[in-house]
Amino acid sequence: MSMSRADARTLDAADPLRSCRDRFFLPEGVIYLDGNSLGALPLATVGRSREVVESEWGEELIRSWNSRGWIDLPQRLGAKIAPLIGAKPHEVIVADSTSVNLFKLIVAAAALSPERTVLLSEAGNFHTDLHIASGAAALARLRLDVVPRDEIEARLGPETNLALLTHVHFKGGYRFDMVAVTALAKAAGARVLWDLSHSAGAVPLDLNGSGAELAVGCGYKYLNGGPGAPAFLYVAEHLQERLISPLRGWMGHAAPFAFTDDYVPAPGIARFLAGTPPILGLAALEAGVEAFAGVPIEQLWAKSIKLFDLFAQLVAERCPDLLCISPPEPERRGSHISFSHPHAFEICQALIADGVIGDFRAPDVVRFGLTPLYLGFEDVWEAVERIRDILESGRWRDPTFAVRGKVT
Ligand SMILES: *Cc1c(COP(=O)(O)O)cnc(C)c1O
């Protein structure tokens, strides 16, 4: 039996996370299904950013490095992200971008087992991961082996130095079994570097329990840190003293303010800092992470599953031209739902014009992020109604929807 708008409202009324949406600024008339690409603005970010700019920077000036704790913010914020990913507080630090953190960890990890010469990754992995991997491999004298997803496990072997894998795929949402792949890699004597960009803040993660040793993740997606927010980096405790970042900046030095000529890595995770921490961006990310306060990730995930199932069911009933490419089983996917259609681009543009913001991923995928902190069941119901209307009316054929911008 199909679900009505009233049924969706009933689900919203019974949703224990319903009040969390009040933590966010959600523009009138917009159904935001792109929080997996750029998280919505937490209301607290506005006040926090203002305070950092006006009071901490404006009034307190340089004294804030000590008096307002700027200097430790990368570690403090890492410790706040740690429970979301199943890590210890001192195993996570916030620095640089995901791309840069990938570079640091690939090169650092490569040096641990120089006799192993292959960097393994997935064809169709997020492109920055593969681009960074190619550059890091060249510098670390590794051969980059990019293979189809279903061949990764079989390729883990005596030559594998490191496998660079994105836990939840940015396009289809397929998820690797972190426990199984980590164990396979370990049995082969190899390591895995997990990119958690589409997992952190959405999918339950237990890095420690999974035996994961290395990971990076994005600050501006589910963590709501704002455009270009700094990223995080995780190194398991037992590896920290053995890894040296190839970006030997002063902030990762054991004594940054001793101004010595020689590089001595800081103890622990701090050695993965390079330059001066971007305080404005870190403060915004801190407010983004605090938007999760009091919400167990398992509860978020339980709601994500329901949002996904509703979305998939309504599309199957009302929009038969859209083919769902995301796995139906929750344990095999992340928190977005993707569909293929030969005119995905135009459909996506027509939807945005209608206030339903999802995104297009080349060549033929339209993707919708399901962010349980601020998305409700009626939002999903209404979004699918508008998709149905656009498909049935053929409005997406309007030539203005075929015009491509720089960012799609
Ligand atoms: C979003 C994303 C990134 C982002 O990298 P930036 O350095 O922030 O541009 C990297 N990898 C994956 C898998 C992503 O989804």
Tab-separated table of N, CA, C and O in Angstrom, residues 70-147:
chain	number	residue	atom	x	y	z
A	70	TRP	N	43.367	28.318	20.641
A	70	TRP	CA	43.446	28.069	19.195
A	70	TRP	C	44.465	26.980	18.867
A	70	TRP	O	44.251	26.153	17.992
A	71	ILE	N	45.591	27.029	19.586
A	71	ILE	CA	46.715	26.175	19.191
A	71	ILE	C	46.372	24.682	19.306
A	71	ILE	O	46.882	23.863	18.556
A	72	ASP	N	45.474	24.338	20.225
A	72	ASP	CA	45.121	22.914	20.393
A	72	ASP	C	43.834	22.521	19.673
A	72	ASP	O	43.370	21.387	19.811
A	73	LEU	N	43.250	23.458	18.957
A	73	LEU	CA	41.944	23.159	18.351
A	73	LEU	C	41.973	21.947	17.412
A	73	LEU	O	41.033	21.143	17.423
A	74	PRO	N	43.031	21.759	16.610
A	74	PRO	CA	43.037	20.572	15.741
A	74	PRO	C	42.903	19.258	16.522
A	74	PRO	O	42.193	18.345	16.109
A	75	GLN	N	43.564	19.189	17.685
A	75	GLN	CA	43.469	17.971	18.514
A	75	GLN	C	42.118	17.898	19.213
A	75	GLN	O	41.507	16.837	19.280
A	76	ARG	N	41.675	19.027	19.773
A	76	ARG	CA	40.404	19.017	20.507
A	76	ARG	C	39.249	18.611	19.607
A	76	ARG	O	38.366	17.852	19.980
A	77	LEU	N	39.287	19.139	18.408
A	77	LEU	CA	38.219	18.822	17.467
A	77	LEU	C	38.329	17.370	16.988
A	77	LEU	O	37.316	16.678	16.831
A	78	GLY	N	39.539	16.908	16.796
A	78	GLY	CA	39.750	15.496	16.459
A	78	GLY	C	39.130	14.603	17.524
A	78	GLY	O	38.452	13.619	17.219
A	79	ALA	N	39.331	14.989	18.791
A	79	ALA	CA	38.782	14.195	19.903
A	79	ALA	C	37.257	14.199	19.884
A	79	ALA	O	36.624	13.240	20.327
A	80	LYS	N	36.659	15.272	19.374
A	80	LYS	CA	35.194	15.312	19.292
A	80	LYS	C	34.670	14.466	18.131
A	80	LYS	O	33.538	13.988	18.165
A	81	ILE	N	35.481	14.327	17.092
A	81	ILE	CA	35.067	13.495	15.951
A	81	ILE	C	35.259	12.013	16.286
A	81	ILE	O	34.510	11.151	15.802
A	82	ALA	N	36.235	11.727	17.138
A	82	ALA	CA	36.605	10.335	17.440
A	82	ALA	C	35.410	9.425	17.778
A	82	ALA	O	35.300	8.326	17.221
A	83	PRO	N	34.490	9.854	18.676
A	83	PRO	CA	33.383	8.936	18.989
A	83	PRO	C	32.460	8.654	17.800
A	83	PRO	O	31.789	7.616	17.768
A	84	LEU	N	32.434	9.552	16.831
A	84	LEU	CA	31.586	9.319	15.648
A	84	LEU	C	32.165	8.231	14.753
A	84	LEU	O	31.465	7.679	13.902
A	85	ILE	N	33.463	7.959	14.902
A	85	ILE	CA	34.100	6.991	14.008
A	85	ILE	C	34.709	5.807	14.761
A	85	ILE	O	35.411	4.997	14.172
A	86	GLY	N	34.453	5.730	16.038
A	86	GLY	CA	34.944	4.581	16.810
A	86	GLY	C	36.446	4.611	17.024
A	86	GLY	O	37.109	3.565	16.942
A	87	ALA	N	36.977	5.809	17.285
A	87	ALA	CA	38.414	5.941	17.509
A	87	ALA	C	38.659	6.502	18.898
A	87	ALA	O	37.748	7.029	19.538
A	88	LYS	N	39.909	6.398	19.371
A	88	LYS	CA	40.265	7.038	20.640
A	88	LYS	C	40.517	8.524	20.381
A	88	LYS	O	40.929	8.900	19.276
A	89	PRO	N	40.289	9.351	21.397
A	89	PRO	CA	40.395	10.795	21.184
A	89	PRO	C	41.745	11.247	20.614
A	89	PRO	O	41.794	12.157	19.791
A	90	HIS	N	42.812	10.598	21.017
A	90	HIS	CA	44.141	11.034	20.548
A	90	HIS	C	44.542	10.362	19.235
A	90	HIS	O	45.691	10.464	18.817
A	91	GLU	N	43.615	9.690	18.593
A	91	GLU	CA	43.930	9.057	17.303
A	91	GLU	C	43.431	9.881	16.114
A	91	GLU	O	43.612	9.473	14.963
A	92	VAL	N	42.784	11.006	16.388
A	92	VAL	CA	42.181	11.794	15.303
A	92	VAL	C	42.653	13.245	15.421
A	92	VAL	O	42.716	13.796	16.522
A	93	ILE	N	42.955	13.843	14.279
A	93	ILE	CA	43.311	15.259	14.274
A	93	ILE	C	42.668	15.903	13.043
A	93	ILE	O	42.407	15.219	12.046
A	94	VAL	N	42.398	17.200	13.142
A	94	VAL	CA	41.776	17.895	12.024
A	94	VAL	C	42.818	18.807	11.383
A	94	VAL	O	43.450	19.621	12.075
A	95	ALA	N	42.987	18.649	10.084
A	95	ALA	CA	44.028	19.409	9.383
A	95	ALA	C	43.789	19.354	7.884
A	95	ALA	O	43.257	18.367	7.374
A	96	ASP	N	44.187	20.395	7.193
A	96	ASP	CA	44.272	20.362	5.730
A	96	ASP	C	42.963	19.865	5.086
A	96	ASP	O	41.915	19.921	5.695
A	97	SER	N	43.073	19.407	3.860
A	97	SER	CA	41.893	18.878	3.169
A	97	SER	C	41.999	17.357	3.115
A	97	SER	O	43.054	16.780	3.401
A	98	THR	N	40.924	16.716	2.714
A	98	THR	CA	40.970	15.263	2.535
A	98	THR	C	42.069	14.882	1.549
A	98	THR	O	42.841	13.950	1.785
A	99	SER	N	42.156	15.636	0.452
A	99	SER	CA	43.172	15.329	-0.569
A	99	SER	C	44.572	15.350	0.036
A	99	SER	O	45.375	14.431	-0.171
A	100	VAL	N	44.874	16.407	0.778
A	100	VAL	CA	46.217	16.551	1.357
A	100	VAL	C	46.462	15.458	2.401
A	100	VAL	O	47.549	14.883	2.483
A	101	ASN	N	45.447	15.147	3.186
A	101	ASN	CA	45.618	14.096	4.194
A	101	ASN	C	45.852	12.729	3.550
A	101	ASN	O	46.610	11.911	4.066
A	102	LEU	N	45.197	12.487	2.424
A	102	LEU	CA	45.449	11.240	1.694
A	102	LEU	C	46.924	11.172	1.306
A	102	LEU	O	47.597	10.152	1.503
A	103	PHE	N	47.415	12.269	0.782
A	103	PHE	CA	48.824	12.315	0.357
A	103	PHE	C	49.759	12.010	1.526
A	103	PHE	O	50.657	11.168	1.433
A	104	LYS	N	49.503	12.683	2.653
A	104	LYS	CA	50.385	12.500	3.805
A	104	LYS	C	50.402	11.040	4.250
A	104	LYS	O	51.458	10.469	4.521
A	105	LEU	N	49.225	10.431	4.319
A	105	LEU	CA	49.171	9.064	4.847
A	105	LEU	C	49.662	8.025	3.843
A	105	LEU	O	50.270	7.029	4.235
A	106	ILE	N	49.420	8.247	2.550
A	106	ILE	CA	49.930	7.267	1.570
A	106	ILE	C	51.460	7.246	1.621
A	106	ILE	O	52.088	6.186	1.728
A	107	VAL	N	52.062	8.435	1.569
A	107	VAL	CA	53.536	8.477	1.538
A	107	VAL	C	54.110	7.966	2.854
A	107	VAL	O	55.082	7.203	2.878
A	108	ALA	N	53.486	8.362	3.967
A	108	ALA	CA	54.004	7.910	5.264
A	108	ALA	C	53.877	6.397	5.402
A	108	ALA	O	54.806	5.723	5.864
A	109	ALA	N	52.746	5.850	4.997
A	109	ALA	CA	52.529	4.406	5.145
A	109	ALA	C	53.443	3.611	4.222
A	109	ALA	O	53.927	2.529	4.581
A	110	ALA	N	53.701	4.155	3.031
A	110	ALA	CA	54.536	3.431	2.060
A	110	ALA	C	55.898	3.104	2.654
A	110	ALA	O	56.444	2.024	2.426
A	111	ALA	N	56.422	4.019	3.462
A	111	ALA	CA	57.773	3.840	4.007
A	111	ALA	C	57.838	2.729	5.056
A	111	ALA	O	58.926	2.260	5.401
A	112	LEU	N	56.692	2.294	5.550
A	112	LEU	CA	56.696	1.263	6.588
A	112	LEU	C	57.124	-0.102	6.039
A	112	LEU	O	57.666	-0.918	6.764
A	113	SER	N	56.775	-0.354	4.788
A	113	SER	CA	57.157	-1.659	4.210
A	113	SER	C	57.687	-1.445	2.797
A	113	SER	O	56.984	-1.706	1.823
A	114	PRO	N	58.928	-0.953	2.708
A	114	PRO	CA	59.488	-0.568	1.406
A	114	PRO	C	59.613	-1.731	0.424
A	114	PRO	O	59.683	-1.514	-0.784
A	115	GLU	N	59.609	-2.953	0.945
A	115	GLU	CA	59.740	-4.096	0.031
A	115	GLU	C	58.439	-4.365	-0.730
A	115	GLU	O	58.430	-5.074	-1.723
A	116	ARG	N	57.367	-3.789	-0.269
A	116	ARG	CA	56.068	-3.969	-0.936
A	116	ARG	C	55.840	-2.775	-1.856
A	116	ARG	O	55.881	-1.635	-1.412
A	117	THR	N	55.541	-3.028	-3.112
A	117	THR	CA	55.667	-1.976	-4.121
A	117	THR	C	54.358	-1.555	-4.776
A	117	THR	O	54.375	-0.794	-5.738
A	118	VAL	N	53.237	-2.083	-4.312
A	118	VAL	CA	51.979	-1.761	-5.006
A	118	VAL	C	51.026	-0.963	-4.116
A	118	VAL	O	50.793	-1.308	-2.958
A	119	LEU	N	50.510	0.108	-4.692
A	119	LEU	CA	49.414	0.864	-4.078
A	119	LEU	C	48.158	0.472	-4.842
A	119	LEU	O	48.059	0.687	-6.048
A	120	LEU	N	47.227	-0.128	-4.126
A	120	LEU	CA	46.029	-0.683	-4.766
A	120	LEU	C	44.849	0.259	-4.552
A	120	LEU	O	44.659	0.780	-3.455
A	121	SER	N	44.058	0.476	-5.589
A	121	SER	CA	42.823	1.224	-5.386
A	121	SER	C	41.769	0.775	-6.379
A	121	SER	O	42.008	-0.090	-7.216
A	122	GLU	N	40.608	1.395	-6.236
A	122	GLU	CA	39.433	0.940	-6.978
A	122	GLU	C	39.200	1.801	-8.212
A	122	GLU	O	39.160	3.033	-8.108
A	123	ALA	N	38.969	1.197	-9.352
A	123	ALA	CA	38.550	1.947	-10.539
A	123	ALA	C	37.212	2.607	-10.224
A	123	ALA	O	36.326	1.966	-9.660
A	124	GLY	N	37.101	3.885	-10.550
A	124	GLY	CA	35.853	4.579	-10.239
A	124	GLY	C	35.807	5.096	-8.814
A	124	GLY	O	34.778	5.605	-8.377
A	125	ASN	N	36.921	4.971	-8.100
A	125	ASN	CA	37.021	5.623	-6.785
A	125	ASN	C	36.876	7.127	-7.015
A	125	ASN	O	37.059	7.620	-8.131
A	126	PHE	N	36.587	7.877	-5.968
A	126	PHE	CA	36.489	9.330	-6.119
A	126	PHE	C	37.782	9.820	-6.770
A	126	PHE	O	38.873	9.435	-6.360
A	127	HIS	N	37.654	10.672	-7.769
A	127	HIS	CA	38.824	10.972	-8.600
A	127	HIS	C	39.964	11.637	-7.857
A	127	HIS	O	41.126	11.366	-8.147
A	128	THR	N	39.676	12.501	-6.856
A	128	THR	CA	40.827	13.117	-6.171
A	128	THR	C	41.657	12.030	-5.496
A	128	THR	O	42.887	12.121	-5.449
A	129	ASP	N	41.019	10.982	-5.000
A	129	ASP	CA	41.764	9.897	-4.355
A	129	ASP	C	42.739	9.256	-5.357
A	129	ASP	O	43.893	8.986	-5.025
A	130	LEU	N	42.246	9.030	-6.565
A	130	LEU	CA	43.112	8.396	-7.564
A	130	LEU	C	44.192	9.364	-8.051
A	130	LEU	O	45.333	8.956	-8.295
A	131	HIS	N	43.841	10.640	-8.162
A	131	HIS	CA	44.858	11.615	-8.602
A	131	HIS	C	45.961	11.742	-7.555
A	131	HIS	O	47.146	11.719	-7.871
A	132	ILE	N	45.544	11.893	-6.298
A	132	ILE	CA	46.530	12.002	-5.222
A	132	ILE	C	47.359	10.715	-5.159
A	132	ILE	O	48.583	10.745	-4.996
A	133	ALA	N	46.666	9.586	-5.318
A	133	ALA	CA	47.369	8.294	-5.267
A	133	ALA	C	48.434	8.226	-6.358
A	133	ALA	O	49.540	7.733	-6.121
A	134	SER	N	48.125	8.746	-7.546
A	134	SER	CA	49.112	8.642	-8.626
A	134	SER	C	50.342	9.480	-8.301
A	134	SER	O	51.477	9.051	-8.518
A	135	GLY	N	50.129	10.658	-7.731
A	135	GLY	CA	51.272	11.508	-7.375
A	135	GLY	C	52.057	10.940	-6.215
A	135	GLY	O	53.301	10.920	-6.227
A	136	ALA	N	51.351	10.462	-5.209
A	136	ALA	CA	52.031	9.911	-4.036
A	136	ALA	C	52.798	8.643	-4.423
A	136	ALA	O	53.915	8.412	-3.960
A	137	ALA	N	52.191	7.832	-5.291
A	137	ALA	CA	52.845	6.595	-5.727
A	137	ALA	C	54.141	6.917	-6.466
A	137	ALA	O	55.171	6.277	-6.240
A	138	ALA	N	54.092	7.929	-7.321
A	138	ALA	CA	55.294	8.290	-8.075
A	138	ALA	C	56.415	8.695	-7.118
A	138	ALA	O	57.571	8.280	-7.282
A	139	LEU	N	56.086	9.488	-6.110
A	139	LEU	CA	57.104	9.947	-5.167
A	139	LEU	C	57.624	8.815	-4.292
A	139	LEU	O	58.799	8.770	-3.958
A	140	ALA	N	56.691	7.915	-3.889
A	140	ALA	CA	57.074	6.842	-2.964
A	140	ALA	C	57.559	5.607	-3.720
A	140	ALA	O	57.804	4.567	-3.102
A	141	ARG	N	57.689	5.722	-5.031
A	141	ARG	CA	58.129	4.600	-5.876
A	141	ARG	C	57.241	3.368	-5.704
A	141	ARG	O	57.704	2.249	-5.511
A	142	LEU	N	55.939	3.605	-5.752
A	142	LEU	CA	54.984	2.505	-5.752
A	142	LEU	C	54.352	2.428	-7.132
A	142	LEU	O	54.281	3.425	-7.847
A	143	ARG	N	53.853	1.255	-7.468
A	143	ARG	CA	53.070	1.126	-8.695
A	143	ARG	C	51.605	1.200	-8.308
A	143	ARG	O	51.149	0.460	-7.439
A	144	LEU	N	50.894	2.133	-8.938
A	144	LEU	CA	49.468	2.282	-8.639
A	144	LEU	C	48.685	1.272	-9.466
A	144	LEU	O	48.754	1.274	-10.694
A	145	ASP	N	47.966	0.399	-8.785
A	145	ASP	CA	47.188	-0.640	-9.455
A	145	ASP	C	45.708	-0.348	-9.186
A	145	ASP	O	45.251	-0.456	-8.045
A	146	VAL	N	45.000	0.068	-10.219
A	146	VAL	CA	43.596	0.457	-10.053
A	146	VAL	C	42.727	-0.610	-10.697
A	146	VAL	O	42.786	-0.800	-11.914
A	147	VAL	N	41.966	-1.312	-9.887
A	147	VAL	CA	41.230	-2.474	-10.393
A	147	VAL	C	39.740	-2.356	-10.055
A	147	VAL	O	39.363	-1.622	-9.141
